[in-house]
């Protein structure tokens, strides 16, 4: 019997042992209905469900009357949390949320508490989370399953039908069921009353909202107010009904705890921190909301919401459909005429994307192709950076790409992050996923423009057709690319003959899936010399104005750097799943 058959049999045995029986599900549902709180704190005759008044209501009415959509860039983490908390408290009918990660830290816990309060007012709250990196333990999920009759949580593609995956289960899944383990829901969507929608890169964890003491993300969302929010709700409903999405009470570990009467020690009414109370106070203040968001509202001529279907990771045919976000992105890239500006945390373009951009470079030699991404110092995934490092020469030489790598301590940290996280020990990383094409078409969403986003994950995002919006987004990305905030990655100054021979060998080495061990790299990082003006790498004064600072600035010769070099050299085969 060959290895593949043994693996298939092992997977079948493991998975069959994990499923909860219909009889158990029936018992659990009966218990849950009894345990779930049915208290409604708002009198039934109040049709507004005791919600706070929101200044966004007038914006929605105006957008509806004009058949346009109003968009707001949410550049700052704490402001993005403020928008969510305000809309939760303003909700009258429904709240629907999708997220890749939900952690029960301060920010994640606060949002659950606010959702519970909305449910008690009579608002129907539904949440879908990808299971793999969320919640942290089954005790918390058991609590959530029984908190309130108006609060429902489901998990996408739970490993071994559990809410929590232990280290042993994770490595078991890697051994027997890697294909299934890798299929994840990466969508991030937040919808209130079918009127207001937030889409972008942020999950529910303190580091996405400037609330983490050690590491915070420079991320981006966009709020939509108007008719396009219906499309987000339609996509959400398709996921909610998907066979890949499982109610938390149907999971093995959660059902066992419910039937055994077990609960966590979490106090959902515990006193909040000063920081949490402060942002909740702001969330209920109309003047604060107007001052924070209304100057940034942009009416757009056209906006489209693209969401991969719920079965995309499991269905090869679905991946190639024209309505999938990946296919639309490739189309937009292929149709660019003069400029593509991209911001992504992980610079690993898929093979189809590389082919598209290479063809575009041949067709349009003067095309501007600029990318803002993480440095090794700022990234939260050095193993992914290692694969990017392998392709630097190709990106720079063949695609003519200008690469700017975000610093772990950017110069504009005081403007970009909340004051309470600006500490000399705090590190910062890029997590935004956006592009602007030809100063008119913009995309903001969850897609990382990498092989995983193309094939293994479901993704979502807004595509916005607007010169004004494209200008606003471009300005934000370009600030991140300045010398104050990023290092420039460019070719080393060329040495006659040796550079040509070294480049030839490096090209061959890069094409190998393993053993990319040629030590002489084509590129390095540069910083601006004091007193010199910033210029792009293709400018004749670039090498006069900038000084080389090595491939991994602000990273000591540590295990992180050594592992990055090793992974780049020997783990190219893993590129499709990074």
Tab-separated table of N, CA, C and O in Angstrom, residues 391-469:
chain	number	residue	atom	x	y	z
A	391	UNK	N	13.269	36.570	-3.983
A	391	UNK	CA	12.821	37.100	-5.273
A	391	UNK	C	13.204	38.560	-5.498
A	391	UNK	O	12.763	39.156	-6.493
A	392	UNK	N	13.980	39.152	-4.620
A	392	UNK	CA	14.268	40.586	-4.740
A	392	UNK	C	14.865	40.958	-6.101
A	392	UNK	O	14.489	41.958	-6.711
A	393	UNK	N	15.819	40.179	-6.578
A	393	UNK	CA	16.455	40.507	-7.857
A	393	UNK	C	15.438	40.498	-8.994
A	393	UNK	O	15.436	41.390	-9.849
A	394	UNK	N	14.561	39.485	-8.985
A	394	UNK	CA	13.527	39.400	-10.022
A	394	UNK	C	12.614	40.619	-9.969
A	394	UNK	O	12.297	41.222	-10.993
A	395	UNK	N	12.176	40.966	-8.768
A	395	UNK	CA	11.270	42.116	-8.628
A	395	UNK	C	11.923	43.408	-9.102
A	395	UNK	O	11.298	44.216	-9.802
A	396	UNK	N	13.178	43.591	-8.731
A	396	UNK	CA	13.849	44.847	-9.055
A	396	UNK	C	14.287	44.912	-10.512
A	396	UNK	O	14.079	45.935	-11.186
A	397	UNK	N	14.896	43.842	-11.005
A	397	UNK	CA	15.492	43.872	-12.345
A	397	UNK	C	14.486	43.548	-13.443
A	397	UNK	O	14.384	44.259	-14.445
A	398	UNK	N	13.727	42.475	-13.271
A	398	UNK	CA	12.815	42.042	-14.324
A	398	UNK	C	11.497	42.829	-14.335
A	398	UNK	O	10.958	43.124	-15.399
A	399	UNK	N	10.989	43.131	-13.134
A	399	UNK	CA	9.714	43.848	-13.066
A	399	UNK	C	9.891	45.358	-12.941
A	399	UNK	O	8.923	46.102	-13.055
A	400	UNK	N	11.137	45.796	-12.691
A	400	UNK	CA	11.368	47.235	-12.546
A	400	UNK	C	10.619	47.821	-11.366
A	400	UNK	O	10.190	48.974	-11.376
A	401	UNK	N	10.513	47.046	-10.298
A	401	UNK	CA	9.749	47.448	-9.124
A	401	UNK	C	10.582	48.351	-8.221
A	401	UNK	O	11.782	48.165	-8.071
A	402	UNK	N	9.942	49.342	-7.626
A	402	UNK	CA	10.554	50.160	-6.585
A	402	UNK	C	10.003	49.658	-5.246
A	402	UNK	O	8.797	49.692	-5.019
A	403	UNK	N	10.899	49.205	-4.371
A	403	UNK	CA	10.478	48.561	-3.124
A	403	UNK	C	10.888	49.424	-1.931
A	403	UNK	O	12.040	49.824	-1.801
A	404	UNK	N	9.918	49.675	-1.055
A	404	UNK	CA	10.142	50.451	0.164
A	404	UNK	C	9.720	49.590	1.353
A	404	UNK	O	8.561	49.183	1.447
A	405	UNK	N	10.669	49.314	2.246
A	405	UNK	CA	10.401	48.419	3.367
A	405	UNK	C	10.223	49.215	4.666
A	405	UNK	O	11.108	49.956	5.084
A	406	UNK	N	9.086	49.004	5.280
A	406	UNK	CA	8.654	49.753	6.456
A	406	UNK	C	9.590	49.511	7.646
A	406	UNK	O	10.004	48.379	7.908
A	407	UNK	N	9.907	50.558	8.373
A	407	UNK	CA	10.782	50.459	9.532
A	407	UNK	C	10.014	49.963	10.756
A	407	UNK	O	8.810	50.209	10.884
A	408	UNK	N	10.727	49.309	11.647
A	408	UNK	CA	10.098	48.865	12.891
A	408	UNK	C	9.849	50.021	13.852
A	408	UNK	O	9.054	49.902	14.789
A	409	UNK	N	10.533	51.149	13.622
A	409	UNK	CA	10.295	52.375	14.393
A	409	UNK	C	10.145	53.533	13.410
A	409	UNK	O	11.059	54.342	13.217
A	410	UNK	N	8.998	53.646	12.744
A	410	UNK	CA	8.818	54.693	11.731
A	410	UNK	C	8.867	56.089	12.347
A	410	UNK	O	8.500	56.284	13.517
A	411	UNK	N	9.282	57.038	11.536
A	411	UNK	CA	9.429	58.403	12.028
A	411	UNK	C	8.121	59.092	12.356
A	411	UNK	O	8.070	59.974	13.215
A	412	UNK	N	7.038	58.723	11.682
A	412	UNK	CA	5.738	59.361	11.916
A	412	UNK	C	4.907	58.592	12.935
A	412	UNK	O	3.683	58.679	12.933
A	413	UNK	N	5.561	57.846	13.815
A	413	UNK	CA	4.834	57.027	14.777
A	413	UNK	C	3.880	57.883	15.622
A	413	UNK	O	2.777	57.446	15.968
A	414	UNK	N	4.262	59.106	15.935
A	414	UNK	CA	3.418	59.971	16.767
A	414	UNK	C	2.121	60.343	16.063
A	414	UNK	O	1.093	60.549	16.713
A	415	UNK	N	2.152	60.449	14.741
A	415	UNK	CA	0.934	60.783	13.990
A	415	UNK	C	0.117	59.545	13.636
A	415	UNK	O	-1.097	59.628	13.471
A	416	UNK	N	0.776	58.388	13.512
A	416	UNK	CA	0.107	57.188	13.011
A	416	UNK	C	-0.487	56.290	14.093
A	416	UNK	O	-1.364	55.473	13.807
A	417	UNK	N	-0.015	56.420	15.336
A	417	UNK	CA	-0.442	55.499	16.378
A	417	UNK	C	-0.918	56.267	17.609
A	417	UNK	O	-0.556	57.422	17.823
A	418	UNK	N	-1.736	55.595	18.419
A	418	UNK	CA	-2.252	56.220	19.636
A	418	UNK	C	-1.106	56.536	20.591
A	418	UNK	O	-0.138	55.777	20.684
A	419	UNK	N	-1.197	57.641	21.340
A	419	UNK	CA	-0.083	58.078	22.196
A	419	UNK	C	0.356	57.044	23.236
A	419	UNK	O	1.541	56.955	23.553
A	420	UNK	N	-0.591	56.234	23.757
A	420	UNK	CA	-0.220	55.334	24.845
A	420	UNK	C	0.604	54.142	24.384
A	420	UNK	O	1.024	53.345	25.219
A	421	UNK	N	0.830	53.956	23.068
A	421	UNK	CA	1.690	52.850	22.623
A	421	UNK	C	3.046	53.333	22.122
A	421	UNK	O	3.867	52.533	21.694
A	422	UNK	N	3.273	54.634	22.203
A	422	UNK	CA	4.542	55.175	21.707
A	422	UNK	C	5.582	55.041	22.813
A	422	UNK	O	5.797	55.942	23.614
A	423	UNK	N	6.188	53.904	22.859
A	423	UNK	CA	7.187	53.559	23.852
A	423	UNK	C	8.426	53.085	23.110
A	423	UNK	O	8.315	52.480	22.040
A	424	UNK	N	9.582	53.335	23.662
A	424	UNK	CA	10.817	52.980	22.953
A	424	UNK	C	10.962	51.471	22.741
A	424	UNK	O	11.727	51.036	21.882
A	425	UNK	N	10.218	50.673	23.497
A	425	UNK	CA	10.296	49.228	23.357
A	425	UNK	C	9.253	48.674	22.378
A	425	UNK	O	9.301	47.504	22.018
A	426	UNK	N	8.308	49.501	21.973
A	426	UNK	CA	7.233	49.039	21.101
A	426	UNK	C	7.722	48.963	19.657
A	426	UNK	O	8.364	49.881	19.160
A	427	UNK	N	7.387	47.855	19.006
A	427	UNK	CA	7.755	47.648	17.603
A	427	UNK	C	6.496	47.801	16.747
A	427	UNK	O	5.367	47.562	17.201
A	428	UNK	N	6.677	48.199	15.496
A	428	UNK	CA	5.551	48.430	14.603
A	428	UNK	C	5.763	47.666	13.296
A	428	UNK	O	6.890	47.485	12.851
A	429	UNK	N	4.649	47.223	12.706
A	429	UNK	CA	4.718	46.479	11.457
A	429	UNK	C	3.613	46.874	10.505
A	429	UNK	O	2.574	47.401	10.912
A	430	UNK	N	3.845	46.627	9.229
A	430	UNK	CA	2.875	46.940	8.178
A	430	UNK	C	1.879	45.792	8.028
A	430	UNK	O	2.268	44.625	7.966
A	431	UNK	N	0.579	46.108	7.949
A	431	UNK	CA	-0.430	45.074	7.716
A	431	UNK	C	-1.472	45.504	6.679
A	431	UNK	O	-2.410	44.784	6.403
A	432	UNK	N	-1.302	46.676	6.077
A	432	UNK	CA	-2.275	47.197	5.101
A	432	UNK	C	-2.223	46.414	3.802
A	432	UNK	O	-1.148	46.018	3.346
A	433	UNK	N	-3.401	46.238	3.185
A	433	UNK	CA	-3.489	45.549	1.898
A	433	UNK	C	-4.286	46.447	0.939
A	433	UNK	O	-5.519	46.488	0.998
A	434	UNK	N	-3.570	47.158	0.093
A	434	UNK	CA	-4.226	48.142	-0.778
A	434	UNK	C	-3.462	48.288	-2.082
A	434	UNK	O	-2.274	47.981	-2.146
A	435	UNK	N	-4.147	48.790	-3.109
A	435	UNK	CA	-3.436	49.227	-4.313
A	435	UNK	C	-4.187	50.384	-4.950
A	435	UNK	O	-5.386	50.596	-4.699
A	436	UNK	N	-3.453	51.150	-5.741
A	436	UNK	CA	-4.027	52.224	-6.556
A	436	UNK	C	-3.472	52.057	-7.961
A	436	UNK	O	-2.266	51.942	-8.151
A	437	UNK	N	-4.363	52.032	-8.951
A	437	UNK	CA	-3.947	51.868	-10.345
A	437	UNK	C	-4.336	53.112	-11.139
A	437	UNK	O	-5.496	53.551	-11.111
A	438	UNK	N	-3.337	53.675	-11.810
A	438	UNK	CA	-3.535	54.815	-12.714
A	438	UNK	C	-4.250	55.984	-12.040
A	438	UNK	O	-5.050	56.702	-12.671
A	439	UNK	N	-3.991	56.156	-10.738
A	439	UNK	CA	-4.537	57.279	-9.969
A	439	UNK	C	-6.061	57.344	-10.008
A	439	UNK	O	-6.645	58.415	-9.812
A	440	UNK	N	-6.714	56.178	-10.207
A	440	UNK	CA	-8.179	56.185	-10.284
A	440	UNK	C	-8.831	54.976	-9.605
A	440	UNK	O	-9.813	55.113	-8.879
A	441	UNK	N	-8.302	53.783	-9.821
A	441	UNK	CA	-8.897	52.572	-9.249
A	441	UNK	C	-8.148	52.201	-7.971
A	441	UNK	O	-6.925	52.036	-7.973
A	442	UNK	N	-8.895	52.058	-6.875
A	442	UNK	CA	-8.301	51.700	-5.584
A	442	UNK	C	-8.902	50.398	-5.081
A	442	UNK	O	-10.069	50.104	-5.325
A	443	UNK	N	-8.093	49.623	-4.357
A	443	UNK	CA	-8.596	48.425	-3.682
A	443	UNK	C	-8.108	48.422	-2.245
A	443	UNK	O	-6.940	48.663	-1.974
A	444	UNK	N	-9.026	48.176	-1.320
A	444	UNK	CA	-8.689	47.994	0.089
A	444	UNK	C	-9.424	46.753	0.568
A	444	UNK	O	-10.635	46.630	0.387
A	445	UNK	N	-8.684	45.820	1.153
A	445	UNK	CA	-9.341	44.600	1.603
A	445	UNK	C	-8.414	43.727	2.404
A	445	UNK	O	-7.483	44.194	3.072
A	446	UNK	N	-8.658	42.407	2.293
A	446	UNK	CA	-7.886	41.417	3.061
A	446	UNK	C	-6.851	40.696	2.212
A	446	UNK	O	-6.017	39.962	2.739
A	447	UNK	N	-6.867	40.900	0.902
A	447	UNK	CA	-6.014	40.161	-0.031
A	447	UNK	C	-4.571	40.647	0.038
A	447	UNK	O	-4.297	41.840	-0.078
A	448	UNK	N	-3.624	39.709	0.223
A	448	UNK	CA	-2.209	40.051	0.350
A	448	UNK	C	-1.439	39.968	-0.971
A	448	UNK	O	-0.211	40.095	-0.967
A	449	UNK	N	-2.126	39.707	-2.083
A	449	UNK	CA	-1.483	39.603	-3.400
A	449	UNK	C	-0.433	38.493	-3.428
A	449	UNK	O	0.592	38.610	-4.102
A	450	UNK	N	-0.659	37.423	-2.684
A	450	UNK	CA	0.293	36.320	-2.587
A	450	UNK	C	-0.387	35.004	-2.954
A	450	UNK	O	-1.612	34.961	-3.147
A	451	UNK	N	0.371	33.911	-3.086
A	451	UNK	CA	-0.236	32.625	-3.473
A	451	UNK	C	-1.312	32.146	-2.502
A	451	UNK	O	-2.318	31.568	-2.919
A	452	UNK	N	-1.105	32.377	-1.209
A	452	UNK	CA	-2.109	31.947	-0.232
A	452	UNK	C	-3.434	32.665	-0.467
A	452	UNK	O	-4.505	32.053	-0.441
A	453	UNK	N	-3.395	33.961	-0.688
A	453	UNK	CA	-4.625	34.712	-0.943
A	453	UNK	C	-5.271	34.295	-2.257
A	453	UNK	O	-6.495	34.300	-2.386
A	454	UNK	N	-4.439	33.942	-3.229
A	454	UNK	CA	-4.962	33.522	-4.535
A	454	UNK	C	-5.724	32.206	-4.458
A	454	UNK	O	-6.759	32.035	-5.109
A	455	UNK	N	-5.219	31.257	-3.655
A	455	UNK	CA	-5.715	29.877	-3.738
A	455	UNK	C	-6.295	29.347	-2.430
A	455	UNK	O	-7.381	28.767	-2.414
A	456	UNK	N	-5.589	29.547	-1.314
A	456	UNK	CA	-5.924	28.840	-0.078
A	456	UNK	C	-6.903	29.592	0.819
A	456	UNK	O	-7.604	28.966	1.616
A	457	UNK	N	-6.938	30.906	0.726
A	457	UNK	CA	-7.817	31.703	1.589
A	457	UNK	C	-9.025	32.212	0.819
A	457	UNK	O	-8.959	32.432	-0.393
A	458	UNK	N	-10.112	32.467	1.545
A	458	UNK	CA	-11.151	33.334	0.999
A	458	UNK	C	-10.770	34.769	1.360
A	458	UNK	O	-10.206	35.021	2.429
A	459	UNK	N	-11.056	35.704	0.463
A	459	UNK	CA	-10.677	37.095	0.659
A	459	UNK	C	-11.830	38.018	0.254
A	459	UNK	O	-12.755	37.604	-0.457
A	460	UNK	N	-11.754	39.269	0.678
A	460	UNK	CA	-12.778	40.242	0.312
A	460	UNK	C	-12.166	41.632	0.249
A	460	UNK	O	-11.097	41.877	0.825
A	461	UNK	N	-12.858	42.545	-0.421
A	461	UNK	CA	-12.350	43.903	-0.501
A	461	UNK	C	-13.233	44.806	-1.346
A	461	UNK	O	-14.065	44.335	-2.123
A	462	UNK	N	-13.049	46.105	-1.158
A	462	UNK	CA	-13.712	47.118	-1.969
A	462	UNK	C	-12.806	47.502	-3.138
A	462	UNK	O	-11.600	47.711	-2.960
A	463	UNK	N	-13.383	47.629	-4.314
A	463	UNK	CA	-12.713	48.252	-5.456
A	463	UNK	C	-13.449	49.553	-5.734
A	463	UNK	O	-14.655	49.550	-6.008
A	464	UNK	N	-12.723	50.665	-5.646
A	464	UNK	CA	-13.338	51.992	-5.673
A	464	UNK	C	-12.837	52.749	-6.892
A	464	UNK	O	-11.630	52.879	-7.111
A	465	UNK	N	-13.765	53.231	-7.689
A	465	UNK	CA	-13.447	53.980	-8.901
A	465	UNK	C	-13.674	55.469	-8.602
A	465	UNK	O	-14.795	55.968	-8.660
A	466	UNK	N	-12.608	56.164	-8.272
A	466	UNK	CA	-12.743	57.564	-7.880
A	466	UNK	C	-11.379	58.224	-7.854
A	466	UNK	O	-10.461	57.739	-7.186
A	467	UNK	N	-11.238	59.319	-8.562
A	467	UNK	CA	-9.969	60.048	-8.576
A	467	UNK	C	-9.660	60.643	-7.205
A	467	UNK	O	-8.527	60.588	-6.736
A	468	UNK	N	-10.691	61.173	-6.534
A	468	UNK	CA	-10.488	61.798	-5.227
A	468	UNK	C	-10.069	60.756	-4.187
A	468	UNK	O	-9.163	60.998	-3.381
A	469	UNK	N	-10.719	59.600	-4.200
A	469	UNK	CA	-10.368	58.560	-3.237
A	469	UNK	C	-8.968	58.015	-3.525
A	469	UNK	O	-8.181	57.786	-2.600
